[in-house]
Amino acid sequence: MRYFVWFGYDGAAYHGWQIQPNGNSVQEELQRGLSTLLREDISVTGAGRTDAGVHARVMVAHFDTEKALDCRQLAYKLNRLLPQDIAVDRVEPVSDDLHARFSATSRTYHYYIHTRKNPFRRAYSCEMHYDLDFAKMNEAGRILTTYEDFGAFCKAHSDVKTTLCQVTKAEWIQTSDTSWYFEITANRFLRNMVRAVVGTLVDVGRGKLTLDDFRKVIEGKQRSDAGESMPANALFLENITYPLNT
């Protein structure tokens, strides 16, 4: 039988989602917890690969076992066993052909920034003191939804077969006088894509790039033409959708 685990984590202490040879990962912790509780070797497959330091309010992983599980009890026991920075929301049985990664229909990320020093935001938001034109940045965000190839925002030398993505939303949302977040939804994301997109949008907001320049960056498909990659601590995987919950 196949099961989905819905969970979230604070990524500060981890070298990303994927198991690493020389660093702790979220995948390793979840796999170890399930293997301990089910008393068999469990392999988990995640919906994506968040980088080191990136957080997830919603992440999904699947695993297979021959056992019929009490999902509520398993979620409870996992939460008792896993570190405090990983929290399981639920475990549920799914059809064997549903895949945590390939069956996902969309993923949504938020990138948080604040413009005034705030000790309570510093761990999960990027402090910036530039005068940013958010209206112009939102115009650039709408431009993103008109393109399909995002090679300009893909980490160099990534082993991806295609740099095509379908971005359906890219918008800056203000939450207070000094705080905003960037929301972006797509069917898939490239490695480091969101942080590179945000860095380039910031260049638009600062007046370093015009909207025409922004288009040229996208069309050029060269990572060296885009903006800097923003710090990981302010990035959150916020949601994932599947055919069963849309």
Short mmCIF file of C-alpha atoms in Angstrom, two decimals:
data_model
loop_
_atom_site.label_atom_id
_atom_site.label_comp_id
_atom_site.label_asym_id
_atom_site.label_seq_id
_atom_site.Cartn_x
_atom_site.Cartn_y
_atom_site.Cartn_z
CA MET A 1 0.00 0.00 0.00
CA ARG A 2 1.07 3.58 -0.60
CA TYR A 3 0.76 6.35 1.97
CA PHE A 4 1.18 10.11 1.83
CA VAL A 5 2.73 11.98 4.76
CA TRP A 6 1.78 15.67 4.99
CA PHE A 7 4.20 17.60 7.20
CA GLY A 8 6.12 20.84 7.66
CA TYR A 9 9.56 21.77 8.89
CA ASP A 10 11.91 24.54 9.89
CA GLY A 11 14.84 24.00 7.56
CA ALA A 12 17.44 26.01 9.49
CA ALA A 13 19.22 22.97 10.89
CA TYR A 14 19.14 20.88 7.72
CA HIS A 15 21.14 20.59 4.52
CA GLY A 16 17.91 20.61 2.56
CA TRP A 17 15.29 17.94 1.98
CA GLN A 18 17.40 15.35 0.18
CA ILE A 19 19.67 12.90 1.97
CA GLN A 20 23.28 14.16 1.95
CA PRO A 21 26.49 12.18 2.56
CA ASN A 22 27.89 14.71 5.04
CA GLY A 23 24.92 16.56 6.49
CA ASN A 24 21.58 16.03 8.18
CA SER A 25 18.49 16.20 5.98
CA VAL A 26 14.73 16.24 6.47
CA GLN A 27 14.33 13.16 4.28
CA GLU A 28 16.76 11.23 6.46
CA GLU A 29 14.89 12.16 9.65
CA LEU A 30 11.50 11.18 8.23
CA GLN A 31 12.84 7.95 6.77
CA ARG A 32 14.50 7.02 10.06
CA GLY A 33 11.33 7.75 12.02
CA LEU A 34 9.11 5.65 9.77
CA SER A 35 11.61 2.78 9.65
CA THR A 36 11.83 2.75 13.45
CA LEU A 37 8.08 2.74 13.98
CA LEU A 38 7.21 0.25 11.23
CA ARG A 39 10.22 -1.98 11.93
CA GLU A 40 11.20 -2.24 8.30
CA ASP A 41 13.38 -0.27 5.90
CA ILE A 42 11.21 2.56 4.59
CA SER A 43 12.21 4.76 1.66
CA VAL A 44 10.38 8.07 1.27
CA THR A 45 9.98 10.14 -1.90
CA GLY A 46 9.34 13.86 -1.48
CA ALA A 47 7.32 16.28 -3.58
CA GLY A 48 10.46 18.33 -4.23
CA ARG A 49 13.93 19.20 -3.04
CA THR A 50 14.15 22.28 -0.86
CA ASP A 51 17.67 23.66 -0.50
CA ALA A 52 19.66 24.02 2.71
CA GLY A 53 17.97 26.43 5.11
CA VAL A 54 14.67 26.60 3.20
CA HIS A 55 11.48 25.90 5.17
CA ALA A 56 8.21 24.16 4.33
CA ARG A 57 4.83 24.84 5.85
CA VAL A 58 3.53 22.04 3.64
CA MET A 59 5.63 19.19 2.28
CA VAL A 60 4.43 15.80 1.07
CA ALA A 61 6.26 12.50 0.83
CA HIS A 62 5.09 9.01 -0.04
CA PHE A 63 6.22 5.58 1.11
CA ASP A 64 5.16 1.99 0.42
CA THR A 65 4.55 -0.84 2.83
CA GLU A 66 2.62 -4.12 2.85
CA LYS A 67 1.14 -3.23 6.24
CA ALA A 68 -2.32 -1.79 6.79
CA LEU A 69 -1.63 1.19 9.04
CA ASP A 70 -3.57 3.14 11.61
CA CYS A 71 -2.74 6.52 10.03
CA ARG A 72 -3.84 8.62 12.97
CA GLN A 73 -1.71 6.64 15.39
CA LEU A 74 1.26 6.69 13.03
CA ALA A 75 1.10 10.49 12.70
CA TYR A 76 0.91 10.80 16.50
CA LYS A 77 3.90 8.50 17.03
CA LEU A 78 5.93 10.21 14.34
CA ASN A 79 5.44 13.56 16.02
CA ARG A 80 6.64 12.06 19.29
CA LEU A 81 9.74 10.62 17.62
CA LEU A 82 10.75 13.30 15.11
CA PRO A 83 12.78 16.41 16.10
CA GLN A 84 10.84 19.46 17.23
CA ASP A 85 11.52 21.25 13.95
CA ILE A 86 9.58 18.66 11.91
CA ALA A 87 5.83 18.30 12.44
CA VAL A 88 3.51 15.76 10.79
CA ASP A 89 0.02 16.96 9.97
CA ARG A 90 -1.44 13.67 8.75
CA VAL A 91 -0.76 10.33 7.11
CA GLU A 92 -3.25 9.00 4.58
CA PRO A 93 -3.56 6.01 2.23
CA VAL A 94 -3.53 6.83 -1.48
CA SER A 95 -3.72 4.87 -4.70
CA ASP A 96 -0.51 3.14 -5.76
CA ASP A 97 -0.23 5.26 -8.89
CA LEU A 98 -0.19 8.55 -6.96
CA HIS A 99 3.35 9.94 -6.70
CA ALA A 100 4.39 12.67 -4.24
CA ARG A 101 6.52 14.40 -6.86
CA PHE A 102 5.14 13.57 -10.28
CA SER A 103 1.43 13.69 -9.41
CA ALA A 104 1.61 17.18 -7.91
CA THR A 105 -0.30 19.71 -10.01
CA SER A 106 1.10 22.88 -8.43
CA ARG A 107 3.49 24.17 -5.83
CA THR A 108 3.43 27.57 -4.11
CA TYR A 109 6.35 29.35 -2.47
CA HIS A 110 6.47 32.54 -0.39
CA TYR A 111 9.55 34.70 0.00
CA TYR A 112 9.37 37.13 2.95
CA ILE A 113 11.10 40.51 3.25
CA HIS A 114 10.95 43.35 5.77
CA THR A 115 12.33 46.89 5.53
CA ARG A 116 12.88 47.79 9.16
CA LYS A 117 15.09 45.99 11.66
CA ASN A 118 12.97 43.55 13.62
CA PRO A 119 14.47 40.90 15.93
CA PHE A 120 11.37 38.71 15.58
CA ARG A 121 11.52 38.55 11.79
CA ARG A 122 15.24 38.06 11.28
CA ALA A 123 15.14 34.23 11.26
CA TYR A 124 12.40 33.89 8.65
CA SER A 125 12.49 37.07 6.59
CA CYS A 126 15.12 39.00 4.63
CA GLU A 127 15.87 42.48 5.93
CA MET A 128 16.19 45.03 3.10
CA HIS A 129 16.67 48.78 3.14
CA TYR A 130 16.36 49.65 -0.55
CA ASP A 131 13.56 51.87 -1.85
CA LEU A 132 11.62 49.26 -3.81
CA ASP A 133 8.96 49.96 -6.42
CA PHE A 134 6.56 47.12 -5.67
CA ALA A 135 4.14 48.19 -8.41
CA LYS A 136 6.95 47.77 -10.95
CA MET A 137 7.96 44.48 -9.34
CA ASN A 138 4.40 43.23 -9.75
CA GLU A 139 4.44 44.23 -13.39
CA ALA A 140 7.56 42.13 -13.77
CA GLY A 141 5.82 39.31 -11.90
CA ARG A 142 3.00 39.33 -14.43
CA ILE A 143 5.60 39.13 -17.20
CA LEU A 144 6.84 35.86 -15.66
CA THR A 145 3.45 34.25 -16.29
CA THR A 146 3.79 34.89 -20.05
CA TYR A 147 6.96 32.77 -20.41
CA GLU A 148 7.65 29.04 -20.18
CA ASP A 149 11.45 28.72 -20.23
CA PHE A 150 13.14 29.82 -17.00
CA GLY A 151 16.70 28.75 -17.67
CA ALA A 152 17.83 32.22 -16.56
CA PHE A 153 16.81 31.38 -13.00
CA CYS A 154 18.15 27.83 -12.80
CA LYS A 155 21.28 27.13 -10.80
CA ALA A 156 24.23 26.60 -13.11
CA HIS A 157 25.17 22.98 -13.88
CA SER A 158 21.89 21.61 -12.53
CA ASP A 159 21.05 18.15 -13.87
CA VAL A 160 17.60 19.08 -15.18
CA LYS A 161 16.20 17.69 -18.43
CA THR A 162 14.10 20.77 -19.13
CA THR A 163 13.88 24.34 -17.87
CA LEU A 164 10.22 24.69 -18.87
CA CYS A 165 7.77 25.63 -16.11
CA GLN A 166 4.22 26.96 -16.09
CA VAL A 167 4.05 29.91 -13.69
CA THR A 168 0.43 30.82 -12.92
CA LYS A 169 0.96 33.45 -10.23
CA ALA A 170 3.82 35.79 -9.29
CA GLU A 171 2.80 38.62 -6.98
CA TRP A 172 4.12 40.78 -4.14
CA ILE A 173 1.69 41.08 -1.23
CA GLN A 174 2.05 43.67 1.54
CA THR A 175 1.31 42.52 5.09
CA SER A 176 2.27 45.65 7.06
CA ASP A 177 3.96 49.04 6.59
CA THR A 178 7.34 47.29 6.60
CA SER A 179 6.72 43.74 5.41
CA TRP A 180 5.87 41.93 2.17
CA TYR A 181 6.02 38.49 0.72
CA PHE A 182 6.37 37.28 -2.83
CA GLU A 183 3.97 34.49 -3.80
CA ILE A 184 4.75 32.34 -6.80
CA THR A 185 2.84 29.27 -8.01
CA ALA A 186 3.92 26.91 -10.78
CA ASN A 187 3.55 23.32 -11.83
CA ARG A 188 7.26 22.79 -11.10
CA PHE A 189 10.33 24.77 -10.04
CA LEU A 190 13.96 24.59 -11.01
CA ARG A 191 16.78 24.39 -8.49
CA ASN A 192 17.30 27.79 -6.83
CA MET A 193 14.63 29.29 -9.14
CA VAL A 194 12.53 31.19 -6.60
CA ARG A 195 15.46 32.89 -4.88
CA ALA A 196 16.93 33.87 -8.26
CA VAL A 197 13.58 35.24 -9.43
CA VAL A 198 13.23 37.29 -6.23
CA GLY A 199 16.76 38.67 -6.58
CA THR A 200 16.02 39.76 -10.14
CA LEU A 201 12.69 41.32 -9.16
CA VAL A 202 14.50 43.28 -6.47
CA ASP A 203 16.80 44.63 -9.19
CA VAL A 204 13.66 45.79 -11.03
CA GLY A 205 12.31 47.36 -7.86
CA ARG A 206 15.59 49.22 -7.28
CA GLY A 207 15.62 50.57 -10.83
CA LYS A 208 18.67 48.54 -11.84
CA LEU A 209 16.60 46.70 -14.48
CA THR A 210 13.77 48.01 -16.65
CA LEU A 211 10.85 45.80 -17.59
CA ASP A 212 12.40 45.40 -21.03
CA ASP A 213 15.65 44.38 -19.37
CA PHE A 214 13.72 41.84 -17.30
CA ARG A 215 12.24 40.32 -20.46
CA LYS A 216 15.71 40.13 -22.00
CA VAL A 217 17.01 38.30 -18.92
CA ILE A 218 14.27 35.68 -19.27
CA GLU A 219 14.73 35.35 -23.02
CA GLY A 220 18.52 35.14 -22.72
CA LYS A 221 18.23 32.00 -20.52
CA GLN A 222 21.59 32.74 -18.88
CA ARG A 223 21.83 32.53 -15.10
CA SER A 224 24.66 35.10 -15.13
CA ASP A 225 22.25 37.76 -16.49
CA ALA A 226 19.74 37.38 -13.65
CA GLY A 227 19.93 38.81 -10.14
CA GLU A 228 21.64 37.36 -7.11
CA SER A 229 20.20 34.41 -5.25
CA MET A 230 18.46 35.67 -2.12
CA PRO A 231 19.12 34.16 1.35
CA ALA A 232 17.45 30.79 1.98
CA ASN A 233 16.04 31.54 5.44
CA ALA A 234 13.20 33.70 4.08
CA LEU A 235 11.86 31.09 1.64
CA PHE A 236 8.93 28.82 2.47
CA LEU A 237 7.27 26.07 0.49
CA GLU A 238 3.69 27.02 1.34
CA ASN A 239 1.45 24.56 -0.47
CA ILE A 240 1.29 21.59 -2.84
CA THR A 241 -1.81 20.45 -4.70
CA TYR A 242 -2.77 17.07 -6.09
CA PRO A 243 -5.72 15.80 -8.12
CA LEU A 244 -7.27 14.39 -4.95
CA ASN A 245 -7.40 17.75 -3.12
CA THR A 246 -8.11 20.26 -5.90
#
